[in-house]
PDB file of C-alpha atoms and ligand atoms in Angstrom:
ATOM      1  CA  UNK A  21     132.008 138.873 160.466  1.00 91.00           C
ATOM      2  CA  UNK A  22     129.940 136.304 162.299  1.00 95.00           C
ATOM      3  CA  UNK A  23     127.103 137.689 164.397  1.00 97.00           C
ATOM      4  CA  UNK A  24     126.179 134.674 165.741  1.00 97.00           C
ATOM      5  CA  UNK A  25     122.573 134.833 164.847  1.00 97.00           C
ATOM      6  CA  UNK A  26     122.311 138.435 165.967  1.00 98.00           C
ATOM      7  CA  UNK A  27     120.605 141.233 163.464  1.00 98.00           C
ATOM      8  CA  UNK A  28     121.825 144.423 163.639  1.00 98.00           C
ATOM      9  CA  UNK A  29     119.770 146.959 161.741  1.00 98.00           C
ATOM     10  CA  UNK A  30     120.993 150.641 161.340  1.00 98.00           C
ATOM     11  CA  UNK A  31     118.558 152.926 161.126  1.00 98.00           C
ATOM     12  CA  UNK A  32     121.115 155.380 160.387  1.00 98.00           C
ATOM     13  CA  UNK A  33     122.746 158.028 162.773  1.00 98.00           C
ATOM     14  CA  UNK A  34     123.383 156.378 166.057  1.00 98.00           C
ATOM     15  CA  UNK A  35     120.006 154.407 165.709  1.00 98.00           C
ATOM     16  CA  UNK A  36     120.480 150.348 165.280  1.00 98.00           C
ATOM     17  CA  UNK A  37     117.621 147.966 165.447  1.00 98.00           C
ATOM     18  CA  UNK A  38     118.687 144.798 166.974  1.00 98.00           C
ATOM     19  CA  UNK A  39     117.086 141.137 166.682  1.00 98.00           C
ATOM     20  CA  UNK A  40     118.442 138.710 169.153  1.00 98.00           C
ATOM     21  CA  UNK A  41     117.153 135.650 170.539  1.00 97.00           C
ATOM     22  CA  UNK A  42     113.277 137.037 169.443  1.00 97.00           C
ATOM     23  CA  UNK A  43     113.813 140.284 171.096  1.00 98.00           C
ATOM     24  CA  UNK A  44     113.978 143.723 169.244  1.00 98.00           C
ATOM     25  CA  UNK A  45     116.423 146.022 170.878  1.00 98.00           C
ATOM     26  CA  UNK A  46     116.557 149.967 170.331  1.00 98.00           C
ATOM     27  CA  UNK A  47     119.583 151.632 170.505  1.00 99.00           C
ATOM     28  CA  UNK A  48     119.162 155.820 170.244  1.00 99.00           C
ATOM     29  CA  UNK A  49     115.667 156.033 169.202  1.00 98.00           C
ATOM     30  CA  UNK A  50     115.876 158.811 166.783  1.00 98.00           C
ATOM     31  CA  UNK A  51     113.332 157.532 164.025  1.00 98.00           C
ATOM     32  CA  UNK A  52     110.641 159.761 162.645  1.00 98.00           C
ATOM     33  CA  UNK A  53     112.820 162.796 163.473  1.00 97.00           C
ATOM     34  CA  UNK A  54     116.063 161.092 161.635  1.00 98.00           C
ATOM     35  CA  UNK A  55     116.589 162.481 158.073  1.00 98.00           C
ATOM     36  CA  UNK A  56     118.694 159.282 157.233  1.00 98.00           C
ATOM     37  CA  UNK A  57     116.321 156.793 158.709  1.00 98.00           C
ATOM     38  CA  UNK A  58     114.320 154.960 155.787  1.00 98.00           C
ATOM     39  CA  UNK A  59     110.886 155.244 155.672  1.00 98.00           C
ATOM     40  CA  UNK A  60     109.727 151.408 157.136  1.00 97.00           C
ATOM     41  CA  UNK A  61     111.823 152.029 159.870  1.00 98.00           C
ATOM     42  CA  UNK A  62     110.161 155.169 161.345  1.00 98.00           C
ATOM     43  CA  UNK A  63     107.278 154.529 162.998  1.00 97.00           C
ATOM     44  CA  UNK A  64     108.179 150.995 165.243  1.00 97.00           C
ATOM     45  CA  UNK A  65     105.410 150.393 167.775  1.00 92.00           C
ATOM     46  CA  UNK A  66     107.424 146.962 169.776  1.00 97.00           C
ATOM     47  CA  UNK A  67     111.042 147.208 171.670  1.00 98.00           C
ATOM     48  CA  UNK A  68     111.880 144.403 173.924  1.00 98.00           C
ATOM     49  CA  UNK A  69     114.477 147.097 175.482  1.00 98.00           C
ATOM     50  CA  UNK A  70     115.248 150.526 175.149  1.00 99.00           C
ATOM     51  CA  UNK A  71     119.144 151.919 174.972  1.00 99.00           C
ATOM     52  CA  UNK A  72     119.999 155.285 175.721  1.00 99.00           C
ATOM     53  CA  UNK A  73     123.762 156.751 175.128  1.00 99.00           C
ATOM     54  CA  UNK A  74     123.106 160.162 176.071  1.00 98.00           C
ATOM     55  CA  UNK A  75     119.737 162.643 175.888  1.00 98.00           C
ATOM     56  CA  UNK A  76     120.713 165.170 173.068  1.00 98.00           C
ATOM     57  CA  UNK A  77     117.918 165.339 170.533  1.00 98.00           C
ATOM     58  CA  UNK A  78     119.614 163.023 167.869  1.00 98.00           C
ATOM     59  CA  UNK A  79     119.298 160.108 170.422  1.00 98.00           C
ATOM     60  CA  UNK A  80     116.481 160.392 172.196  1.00 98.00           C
ATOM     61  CA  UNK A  81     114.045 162.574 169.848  1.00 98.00           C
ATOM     62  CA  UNK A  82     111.503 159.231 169.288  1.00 98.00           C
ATOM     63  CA  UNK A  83     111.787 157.584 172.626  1.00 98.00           C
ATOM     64  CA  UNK A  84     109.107 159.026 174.378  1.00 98.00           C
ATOM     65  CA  UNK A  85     106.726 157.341 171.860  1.00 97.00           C
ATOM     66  CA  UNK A  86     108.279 154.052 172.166  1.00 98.00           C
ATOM     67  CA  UNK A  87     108.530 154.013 175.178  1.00 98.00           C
ATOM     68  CA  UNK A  88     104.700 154.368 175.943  1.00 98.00           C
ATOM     69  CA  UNK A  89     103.535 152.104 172.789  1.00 97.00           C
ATOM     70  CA  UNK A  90     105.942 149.607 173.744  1.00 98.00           C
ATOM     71  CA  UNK A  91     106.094 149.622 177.901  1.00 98.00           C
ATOM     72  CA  UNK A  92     109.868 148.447 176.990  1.00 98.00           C
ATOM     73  CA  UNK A  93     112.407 148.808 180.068  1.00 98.00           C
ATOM     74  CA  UNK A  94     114.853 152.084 179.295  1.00 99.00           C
ATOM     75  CA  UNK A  95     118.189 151.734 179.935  1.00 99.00           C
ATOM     76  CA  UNK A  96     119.932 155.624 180.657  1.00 99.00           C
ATOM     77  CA  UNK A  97     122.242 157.137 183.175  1.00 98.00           C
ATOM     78  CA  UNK A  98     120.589 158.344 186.148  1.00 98.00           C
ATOM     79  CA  UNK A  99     119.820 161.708 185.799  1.00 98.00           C
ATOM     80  CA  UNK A 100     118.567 161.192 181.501  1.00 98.00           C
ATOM     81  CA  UNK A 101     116.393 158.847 183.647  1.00 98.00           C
ATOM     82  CA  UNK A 102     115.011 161.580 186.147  1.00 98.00           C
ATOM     83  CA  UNK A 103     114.261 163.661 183.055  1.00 98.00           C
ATOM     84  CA  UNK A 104     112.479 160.678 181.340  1.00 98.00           C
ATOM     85  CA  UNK A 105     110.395 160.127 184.138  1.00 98.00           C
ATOM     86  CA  UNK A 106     109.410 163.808 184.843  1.00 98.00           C
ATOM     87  CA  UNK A 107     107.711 163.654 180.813  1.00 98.00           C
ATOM     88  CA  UNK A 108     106.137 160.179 182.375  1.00 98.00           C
ATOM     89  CA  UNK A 109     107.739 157.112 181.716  1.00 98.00           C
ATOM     90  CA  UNK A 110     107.289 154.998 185.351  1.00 98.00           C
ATOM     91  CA  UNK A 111     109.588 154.331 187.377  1.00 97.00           C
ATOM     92  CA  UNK A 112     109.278 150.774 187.193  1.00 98.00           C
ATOM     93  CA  UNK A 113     110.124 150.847 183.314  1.00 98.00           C
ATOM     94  CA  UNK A 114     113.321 152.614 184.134  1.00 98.00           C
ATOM     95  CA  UNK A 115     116.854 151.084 184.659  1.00 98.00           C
ATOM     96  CA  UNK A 116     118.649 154.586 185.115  1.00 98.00           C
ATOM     97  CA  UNK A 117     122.190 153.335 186.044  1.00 98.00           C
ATOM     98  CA  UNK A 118     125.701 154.793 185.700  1.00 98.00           C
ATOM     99  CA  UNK A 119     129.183 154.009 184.509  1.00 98.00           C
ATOM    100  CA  UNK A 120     130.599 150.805 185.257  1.00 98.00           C
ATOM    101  CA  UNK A 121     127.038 149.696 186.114  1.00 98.00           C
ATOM    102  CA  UNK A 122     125.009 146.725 184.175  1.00 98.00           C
ATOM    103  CA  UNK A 123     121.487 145.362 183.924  1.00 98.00           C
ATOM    104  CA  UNK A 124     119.781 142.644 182.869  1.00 98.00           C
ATOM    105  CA  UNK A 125     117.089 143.339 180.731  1.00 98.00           C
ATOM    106  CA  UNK A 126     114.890 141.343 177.833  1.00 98.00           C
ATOM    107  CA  UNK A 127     118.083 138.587 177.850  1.00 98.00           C
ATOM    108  CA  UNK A 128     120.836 140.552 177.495  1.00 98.00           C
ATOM    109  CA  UNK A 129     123.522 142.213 179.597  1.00 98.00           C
ATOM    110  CA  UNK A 130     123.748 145.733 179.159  1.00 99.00           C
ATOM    111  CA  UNK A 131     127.273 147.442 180.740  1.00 99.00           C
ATOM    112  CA  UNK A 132     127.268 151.466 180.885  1.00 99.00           C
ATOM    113  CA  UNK A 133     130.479 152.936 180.069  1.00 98.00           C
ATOM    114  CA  UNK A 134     132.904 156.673 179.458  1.00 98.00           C
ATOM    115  CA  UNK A 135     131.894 158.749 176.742  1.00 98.00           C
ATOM    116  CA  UNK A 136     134.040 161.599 176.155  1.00 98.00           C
ATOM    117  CA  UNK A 137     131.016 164.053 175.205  1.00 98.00           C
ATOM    118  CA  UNK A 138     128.416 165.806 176.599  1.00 98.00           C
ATOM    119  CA  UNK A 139     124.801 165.412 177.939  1.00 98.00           C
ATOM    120  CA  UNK A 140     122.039 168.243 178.146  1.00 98.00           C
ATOM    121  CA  UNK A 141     118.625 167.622 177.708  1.00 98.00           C
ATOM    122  CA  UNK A 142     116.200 170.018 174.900  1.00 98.00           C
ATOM    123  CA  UNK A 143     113.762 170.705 177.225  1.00 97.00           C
ATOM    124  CA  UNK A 144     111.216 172.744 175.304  1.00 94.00           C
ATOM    125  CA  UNK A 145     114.058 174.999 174.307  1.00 95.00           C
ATOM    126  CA  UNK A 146     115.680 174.840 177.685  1.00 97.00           C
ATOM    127  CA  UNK A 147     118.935 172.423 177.986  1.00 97.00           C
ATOM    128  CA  UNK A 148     118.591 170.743 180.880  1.00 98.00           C
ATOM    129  CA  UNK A 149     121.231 168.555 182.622  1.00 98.00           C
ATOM    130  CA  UNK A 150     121.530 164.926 181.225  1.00 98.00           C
ATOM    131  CA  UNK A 151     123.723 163.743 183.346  1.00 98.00           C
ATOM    132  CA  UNK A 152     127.317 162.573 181.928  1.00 98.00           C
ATOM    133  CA  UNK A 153     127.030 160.826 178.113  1.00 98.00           C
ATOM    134  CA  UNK A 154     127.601 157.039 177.630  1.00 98.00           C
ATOM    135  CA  UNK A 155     128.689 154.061 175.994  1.00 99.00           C
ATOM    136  CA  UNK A 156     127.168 150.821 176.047  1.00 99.00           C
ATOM    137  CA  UNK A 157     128.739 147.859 176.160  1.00 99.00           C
ATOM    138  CA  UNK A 158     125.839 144.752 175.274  1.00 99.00           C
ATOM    139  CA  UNK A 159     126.124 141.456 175.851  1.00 98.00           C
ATOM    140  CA  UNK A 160     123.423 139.536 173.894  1.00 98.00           C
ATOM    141  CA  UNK A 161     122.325 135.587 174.790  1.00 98.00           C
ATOM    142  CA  UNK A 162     124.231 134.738 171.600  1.00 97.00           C
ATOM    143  CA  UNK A 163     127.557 135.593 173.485  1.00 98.00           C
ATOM    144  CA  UNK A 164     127.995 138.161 170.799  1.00 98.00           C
ATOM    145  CA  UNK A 165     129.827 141.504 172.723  1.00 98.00           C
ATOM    146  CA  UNK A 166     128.493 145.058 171.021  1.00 98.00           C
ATOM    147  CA  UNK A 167     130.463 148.102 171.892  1.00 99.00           C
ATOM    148  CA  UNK A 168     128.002 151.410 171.246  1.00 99.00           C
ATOM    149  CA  UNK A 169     130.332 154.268 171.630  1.00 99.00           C
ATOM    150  CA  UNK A 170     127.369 156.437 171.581  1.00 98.00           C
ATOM    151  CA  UNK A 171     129.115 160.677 170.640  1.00 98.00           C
ATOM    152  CA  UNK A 172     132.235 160.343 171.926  1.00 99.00           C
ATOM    153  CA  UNK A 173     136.312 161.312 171.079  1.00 99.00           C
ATOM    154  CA  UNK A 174     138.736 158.953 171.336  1.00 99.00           C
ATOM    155  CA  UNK A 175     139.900 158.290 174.469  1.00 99.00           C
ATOM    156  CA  UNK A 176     143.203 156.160 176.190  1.00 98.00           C
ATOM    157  CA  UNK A 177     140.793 154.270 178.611  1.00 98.00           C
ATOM    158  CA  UNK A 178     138.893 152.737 175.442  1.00 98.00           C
ATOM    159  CA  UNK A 179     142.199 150.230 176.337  1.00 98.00           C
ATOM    160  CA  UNK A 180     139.912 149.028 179.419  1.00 98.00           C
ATOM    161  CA  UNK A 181     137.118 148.506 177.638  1.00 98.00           C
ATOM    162  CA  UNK A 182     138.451 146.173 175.405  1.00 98.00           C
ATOM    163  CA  UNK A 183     140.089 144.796 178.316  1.00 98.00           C
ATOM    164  CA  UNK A 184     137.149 144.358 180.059  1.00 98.00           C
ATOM    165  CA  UNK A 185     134.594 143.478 178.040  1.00 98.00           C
ATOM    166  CA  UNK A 186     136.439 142.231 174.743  1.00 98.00           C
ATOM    167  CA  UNK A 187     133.917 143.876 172.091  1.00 98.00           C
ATOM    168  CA  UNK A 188     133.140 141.568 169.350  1.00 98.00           C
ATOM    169  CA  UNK A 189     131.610 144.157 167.285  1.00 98.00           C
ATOM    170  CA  UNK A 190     131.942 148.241 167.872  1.00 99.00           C
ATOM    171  CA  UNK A 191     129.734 150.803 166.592  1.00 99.00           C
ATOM    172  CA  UNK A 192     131.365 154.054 166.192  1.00 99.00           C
ATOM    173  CA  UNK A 193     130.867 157.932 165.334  1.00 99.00           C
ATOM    174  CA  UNK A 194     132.806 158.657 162.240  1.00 98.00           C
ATOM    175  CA  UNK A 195     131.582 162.278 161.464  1.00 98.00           C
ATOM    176  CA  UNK A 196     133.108 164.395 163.134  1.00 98.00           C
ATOM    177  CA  UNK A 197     131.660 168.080 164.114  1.00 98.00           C
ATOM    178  CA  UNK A 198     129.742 166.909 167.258  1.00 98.00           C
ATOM    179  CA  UNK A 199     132.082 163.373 167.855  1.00 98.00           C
ATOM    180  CA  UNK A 200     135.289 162.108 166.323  1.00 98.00           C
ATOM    181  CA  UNK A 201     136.155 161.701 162.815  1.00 98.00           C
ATOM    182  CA  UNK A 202     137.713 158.843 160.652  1.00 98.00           C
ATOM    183  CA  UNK A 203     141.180 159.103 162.363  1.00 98.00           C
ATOM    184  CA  UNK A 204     140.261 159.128 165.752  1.00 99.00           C
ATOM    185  CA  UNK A 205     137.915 156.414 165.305  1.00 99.00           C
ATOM    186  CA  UNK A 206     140.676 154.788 163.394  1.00 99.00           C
ATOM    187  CA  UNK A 207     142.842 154.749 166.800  1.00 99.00           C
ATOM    188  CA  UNK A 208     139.583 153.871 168.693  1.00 99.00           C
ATOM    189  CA  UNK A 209     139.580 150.535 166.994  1.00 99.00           C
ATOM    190  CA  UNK A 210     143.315 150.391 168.327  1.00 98.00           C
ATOM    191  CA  UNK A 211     142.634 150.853 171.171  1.00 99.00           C
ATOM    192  CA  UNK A 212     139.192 148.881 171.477  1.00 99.00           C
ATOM    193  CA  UNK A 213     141.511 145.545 169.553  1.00 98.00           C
ATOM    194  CA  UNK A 214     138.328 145.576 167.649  1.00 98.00           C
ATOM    195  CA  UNK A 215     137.641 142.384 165.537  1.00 98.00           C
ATOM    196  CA  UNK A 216     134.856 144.262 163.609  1.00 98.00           C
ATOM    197  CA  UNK A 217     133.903 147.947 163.565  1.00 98.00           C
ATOM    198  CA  UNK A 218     130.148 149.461 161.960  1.00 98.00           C
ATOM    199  CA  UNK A 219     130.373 153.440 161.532  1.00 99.00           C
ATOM    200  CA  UNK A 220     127.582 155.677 162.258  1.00 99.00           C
ATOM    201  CA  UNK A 221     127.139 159.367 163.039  1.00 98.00           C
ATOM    202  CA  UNK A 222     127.829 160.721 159.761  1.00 98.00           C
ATOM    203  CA  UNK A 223     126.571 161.922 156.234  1.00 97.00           C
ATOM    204  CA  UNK A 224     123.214 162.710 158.248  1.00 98.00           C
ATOM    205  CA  UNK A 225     123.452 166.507 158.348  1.00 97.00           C
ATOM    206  CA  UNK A 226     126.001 168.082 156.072  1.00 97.00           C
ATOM    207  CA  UNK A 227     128.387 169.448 159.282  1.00 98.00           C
ATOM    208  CA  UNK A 228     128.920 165.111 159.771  1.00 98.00           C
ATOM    209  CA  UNK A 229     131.717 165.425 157.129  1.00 98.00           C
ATOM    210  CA  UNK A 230     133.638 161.942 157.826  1.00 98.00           C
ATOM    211  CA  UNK A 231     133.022 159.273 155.495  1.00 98.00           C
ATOM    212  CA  UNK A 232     133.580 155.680 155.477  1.00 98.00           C
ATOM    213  CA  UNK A 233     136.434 155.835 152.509  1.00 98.00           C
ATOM    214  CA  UNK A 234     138.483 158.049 155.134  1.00 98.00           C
ATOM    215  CA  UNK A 235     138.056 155.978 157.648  1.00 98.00           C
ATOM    216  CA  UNK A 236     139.177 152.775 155.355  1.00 98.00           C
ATOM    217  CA  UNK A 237     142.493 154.424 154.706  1.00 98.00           C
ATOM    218  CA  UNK A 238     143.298 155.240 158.318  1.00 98.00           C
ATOM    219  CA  UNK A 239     142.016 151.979 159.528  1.00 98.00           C
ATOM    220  CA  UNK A 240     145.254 150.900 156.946  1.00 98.00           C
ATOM    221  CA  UNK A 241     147.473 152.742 159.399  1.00 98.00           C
ATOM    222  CA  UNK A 242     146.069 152.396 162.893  1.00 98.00           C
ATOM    223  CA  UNK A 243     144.083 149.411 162.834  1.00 98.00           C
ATOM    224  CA  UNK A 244     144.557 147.090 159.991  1.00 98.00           C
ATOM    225  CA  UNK A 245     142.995 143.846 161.641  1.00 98.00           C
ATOM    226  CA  UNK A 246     139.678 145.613 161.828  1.00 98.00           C
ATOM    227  CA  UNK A 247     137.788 144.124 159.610  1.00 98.00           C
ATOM    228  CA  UNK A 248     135.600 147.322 158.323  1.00 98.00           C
ATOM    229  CA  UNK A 249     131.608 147.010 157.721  1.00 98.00           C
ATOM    230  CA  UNK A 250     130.145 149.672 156.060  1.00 98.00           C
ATOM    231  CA  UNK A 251     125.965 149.708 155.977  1.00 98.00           C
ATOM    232  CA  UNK A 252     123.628 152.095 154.337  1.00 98.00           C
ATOM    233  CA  UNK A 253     120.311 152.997 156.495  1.00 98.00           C
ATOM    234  CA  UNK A 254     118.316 150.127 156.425  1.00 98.00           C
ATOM    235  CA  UNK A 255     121.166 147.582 156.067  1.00 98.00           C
ATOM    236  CA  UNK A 256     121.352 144.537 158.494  1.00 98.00           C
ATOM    237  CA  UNK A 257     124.488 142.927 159.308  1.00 98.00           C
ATOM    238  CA  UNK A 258     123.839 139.445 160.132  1.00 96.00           C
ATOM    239  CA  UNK A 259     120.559 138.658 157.890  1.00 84.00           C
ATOM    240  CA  UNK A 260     120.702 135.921 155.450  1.00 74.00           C
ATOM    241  CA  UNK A 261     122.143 137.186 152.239  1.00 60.00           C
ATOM    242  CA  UNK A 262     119.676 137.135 149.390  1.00 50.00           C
TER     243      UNK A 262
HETATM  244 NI1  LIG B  24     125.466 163.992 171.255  1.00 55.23          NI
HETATM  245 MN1  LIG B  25     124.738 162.847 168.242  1.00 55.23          MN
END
């Protein structure tokens, strides 16, 4: 597919590295912490912008970190942000909106959207409420349109987000265990009209038993437009091939 210009970078997991328009966007932070994330990837000290889906510890785990080294703006729902900013990130660096809700921030639009999921917060061994999960919805200066599903089932009103917003690209969980597997992210794409679709959120732990072959052959069946992109961790889609 055509990016536009845009670099998308997964990290693996839920984790994606974006370059757009000389910005560096983090979505899910989970870096050091991430068993799949290569090695170069772990330790980033710059973010133009931080996204957050939801707080559970395979999203947020390194954001604390980047979010102090790099002063970036966060983007979570409201109460995620509370909890952020009780551990110290200032207020001013915080865009802690809600569903249906967007922001500006380092050039690009970011949309907060369902997630059909759930959202405590490891708080020292204490879950703490997160607030409800999310998707984002991302629109870069490019004009490129990312759909991050963030942990999430399928779900009908995925129909009004490709209404909506039209997502040029979606990034969805394929694993299943804590999020949907290959066929309901197979409907997803459906559902979403998806031009393109990345999956993430599985082969990191062994419970994350979906794998991108499954989701090929029901992709045949629900969604055979969907043009299916399959990276390993580290992978950009979008960089110059060499
Ligand atoms: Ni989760
Ligand atoms: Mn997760």
């Amino acid at each position: 597919m055509d990016t536009r210009g845009v670099k998308i970078t997964w990290c693996g997991h839920a984790t994606f590295r974006i370059q757009s328009a000389g910005k560096t966007y983090y979505i899910d932070p989970f870096l050091a912490h991430n068993p799949a994330c290569p090695e170069a990837e772990k330790n980033p000290k710059h973010a133009d912008a931080i996204l957050l889906t939801h707080g559970h510890t395979d999203h947020l785990a390194d954001l604390l970190p980047l979010a102090k080294s790099s002063s970036a703006p966060v983007v979570c729902i409201i109460e995620t942000g509370a909890w952020l900013a009780s551990k110290g990130v200032p207020q001013s660096q915080l865009h802690a909106i809600n569903k249906g809700g967007s922001v500006s921030v380092a050039g690009a639009k970011v949309t907060m959207v369902h997630a059909l999921h759930s959202n405590g917060i490891d708080d020292g061994g204490r879950m703490v409420y997160g607030g409800d999960p999310a998707g984002l919805v991302i629109e870069f200066a490019e004009g490129l349109r990312i759909y991050h599903a963030g942990d999430t089932d399928v779900f009908g009103d995925m129909a009004l987000i490709a209404e909506l917003y039209k997502p040029d690209l979606v990034l969805l969980p394929i694993g299943d265990f804590f999020t949907m597997g290959p066929r309901g992210a197979a409907l997803a794409c459906r559902l979403l009209k998806a031009p393109a679709v990345v999956p993430m959120h599985f082969g990191t732990f062994p419970v994350l038993t979906g794998t991108p072959q499954e989701f090929r052959e029901q992709l045949r069946s629900f969604s055979p437009s969907t043009e299916l992109v399959v990276l390993k961790p580290g992978e950009t889609l979008g960089a110059p091939r060499s």
